[in-house]
CSV table of C-alpha atoms in Angstrom, one decimal:
chain,number,residue,atom,x,y,z
A,1,UNK,CA,0.0,0.0,0.0
A,2,UNK,CA,1.0,3.6,-0.6
A,3,UNK,CA,2.3,5.6,2.4
A,4,UNK,CA,1.2,9.0,1.1
A,5,UNK,CA,-0.9,11.4,3.1
A,6,UNK,CA,-3.3,11.6,0.2
A,7,UNK,CA,-3.8,7.8,0.2
A,8,UNK,CA,-4.4,7.8,3.9
A,9,UNK,CA,-7.0,10.6,3.5
A,10,UNK,CA,-8.6,8.7,0.7
A,11,UNK,CA,-8.7,5.4,2.6
A,12,UNK,CA,-10.4,7.1,5.5
A,13,UNK,CA,-13.1,8.7,3.3
A,14,UNK,CA,-13.5,5.6,1.2
A,15,UNK,CA,-14.1,3.5,4.4
A,16,UNK,CA,-16.6,6.0,5.8
A,17,UNK,CA,-18.6,6.3,2.5
A,18,UNK,CA,-18.7,2.7,1.2
A,19,UNK,CA,-17.8,0.8,4.3
A,20,UNK,CA,-14.6,-0.9,5.6
A,21,UNK,CA,-15.7,-4.4,4.6
A,22,UNK,CA,-16.2,-3.4,1.0
A,23,UNK,CA,-12.8,-1.6,0.9
A,24,UNK,CA,-11.1,-4.6,2.5
A,25,UNK,CA,-12.7,-7.0,0.0
A,26,UNK,CA,-11.7,-4.7,-2.9
A,27,UNK,CA,-8.1,-4.8,-1.9
A,28,UNK,CA,-8.2,-8.6,-1.1
A,29,UNK,CA,-9.7,-9.4,-4.5
A,30,UNK,CA,-7.3,-7.1,-6.3
A,31,UNK,CA,-4.3,-9.4,-5.7
A,32,UNK,CA,-0.9,-8.4,-7.0
A,33,UNK,CA,-2.3,-7.5,-10.4
A,34,UNK,CA,-4.9,-5.0,-9.3
A,35,UNK,CA,-3.3,-3.6,-6.1
A,36,UNK,CA,-1.9,-0.6,-8.0
A,37,UNK,CA,-5.3,0.2,-9.4
A,38,UNK,CA,-6.9,0.0,-5.9
A,39,UNK,CA,-4.2,2.3,-4.6
A,40,UNK,CA,-4.8,4.7,-7.5
A,41,UNK,CA,-8.5,4.8,-6.9
A,42,UNK,CA,-8.1,5.3,-3.2
A,43,UNK,CA,-5.5,8.1,-3.5
A,44,UNK,CA,-7.0,10.1,-6.4
A,45,UNK,CA,-10.7,9.3,-6.5
A,46,UNK,CA,-11.2,9.3,-2.7
A,47,UNK,CA,-8.3,11.4,-1.5
A,48,UNK,CA,-7.8,14.0,-4.2
A,49,UNK,CA,-11.5,14.3,-5.4
A,50,UNK,CA,-13.7,13.3,-2.5
A,51,UNK,CA,-11.2,15.0,-0.1
A,52,UNK,CA,-11.8,18.4,-1.6
A,53,UNK,CA,-13.9,20.8,0.6
A,54,UNK,CA,-16.1,22.9,-1.8
A,55,UNK,CA,-18.7,20.1,-2.1
A,56,UNK,CA,-20.0,18.1,0.8
A,57,UNK,CA,-20.0,14.3,0.7
A,58,UNK,CA,-23.8,14.5,0.5
A,59,UNK,CA,-23.6,16.6,-2.7
A,60,UNK,CA,-20.9,14.4,-4.2
A,61,UNK,CA,-23.1,11.3,-3.5
A,62,UNK,CA,-26.0,12.9,-5.4
A,63,UNK,CA,-23.7,13.7,-8.3
A,64,UNK,CA,-22.3,10.2,-8.4
A,65,UNK,CA,-25.8,8.6,-8.3
A,66,UNK,CA,-26.8,10.6,-11.4
A,67,UNK,CA,-23.6,10.1,-13.2
A,68,UNK,CA,-23.4,6.3,-12.5
A,69,UNK,CA,-27.1,5.9,-13.4
A,70,UNK,CA,-26.6,7.8,-16.6
A,71,UNK,CA,-23.6,5.6,-17.6
A,72,UNK,CA,-25.4,2.4,-16.7
A,73,UNK,CA,-22.8,1.4,-14.1
A,74,UNK,CA,-25.2,-0.8,-12.0
A,75,UNK,CA,-22.8,-2.2,-9.5
A,76,UNK,CA,-21.2,1.1,-8.8
A,77,UNK,CA,-24.6,2.8,-8.6
A,78,UNK,CA,-25.7,0.3,-5.9
A,79,UNK,CA,-22.5,0.9,-4.0
A,80,UNK,CA,-22.9,4.7,-4.2
A,81,UNK,CA,-26.6,4.6,-3.3
A,82,UNK,CA,-25.6,2.9,0.0
A,83,UNK,CA,-22.9,5.5,0.4
A,84,UNK,CA,-25.4,8.3,-0.2
A,85,UNK,CA,-27.6,7.0,2.5
A,86,UNK,CA,-24.6,7.0,4.9
A,87,UNK,CA,-23.9,10.6,3.8
A,88,UNK,CA,-27.4,11.7,4.8
A,89,UNK,CA,-29.1,11.7,1.4
A,90,UNK,CA,-32.8,10.8,1.9
A,91,UNK,CA,-34.9,8.4,-0.2
A,92,UNK,CA,-36.9,11.4,-1.4
A,93,UNK,CA,-33.8,13.1,-2.6
A,94,UNK,CA,-32.6,9.9,-4.3
A,95,UNK,CA,-36.0,9.7,-6.0
A,96,UNK,CA,-35.8,13.3,-7.2
A,97,UNK,CA,-32.2,12.9,-8.5
A,98,UNK,CA,-33.3,9.8,-10.4
A,99,UNK,CA,-36.3,11.7,-11.9
A,100,UNK,CA,-33.8,14.4,-13.0
A,101,UNK,CA,-31.6,11.6,-14.5
A,102,UNK,CA,-34.6,10.2,-16.4
A,103,UNK,CA,-35.4,13.5,-18.0
A,104,UNK,CA,-31.9,14.2,-19.2
A,105,UNK,CA,-30.4,10.8,-19.7
A,106,UNK,CA,-33.5,8.9,-20.9
A,107,UNK,CA,-36.2,6.5,-19.7
A,108,UNK,CA,-34.0,3.3,-20.0
A,109,UNK,CA,-31.4,4.8,-17.7
A,110,UNK,CA,-34.1,5.9,-15.3
A,111,UNK,CA,-35.8,2.5,-15.3
A,112,UNK,CA,-32.6,0.7,-14.5
A,113,UNK,CA,-31.6,3.3,-11.9
A,114,UNK,CA,-35.0,3.2,-10.1
A,115,UNK,CA,-34.8,-0.6,-10.1
A,116,UNK,CA,-31.4,-0.6,-8.4
A,117,UNK,CA,-32.4,2.2,-6.0
A,118,UNK,CA,-35.5,0.3,-4.9
A,119,UNK,CA,-33.4,-2.8,-4.3
A,120,UNK,CA,-30.9,-0.8,-2.2
A,121,UNK,CA,-33.7,1.0,-0.2
A,122,UNK,CA,-35.4,-2.3,0.6
A,123,UNK,CA,-32.1,-3.8,1.8
A,124,UNK,CA,-29.7,-1.0,2.6
A,125,UNK,CA,-27.4,-3.1,4.7
A,126,UNK,CA,-26.6,-5.6,1.9
A,127,UNK,CA,-23.1,-5.5,0.8
A,128,UNK,CA,-22.2,-4.5,-2.7
A,129,UNK,CA,-19.7,-6.7,-4.5
A,130,UNK,CA,-16.1,-5.4,-4.5
């Protein structure tokens, strides 16, 4: 693992948003081949991006929900929906964000995103796959 302050900051944020168990599994599954990737994601995605202060974690969660739903990234959407709930986003706010997504990204993206959100809201403690 990296020893940089940015990595440590990112690891703390990543653990808080998506859960320590998920992060542990992601590193364990990465093995030697994917370890550098996990370190990069932790340092730059979570440390350099999520670690900035102009947007709250709650706001970043809402942005990620809409972007991941628009891109059709189902597994990551489920993960970030759970993170959004941890960050204080309400089910009503998730619903409105997905309605906004549907208008601008299209009905198929909305249908899939609503399906995933409903699954997450019905079972928020289920673990996403790393």
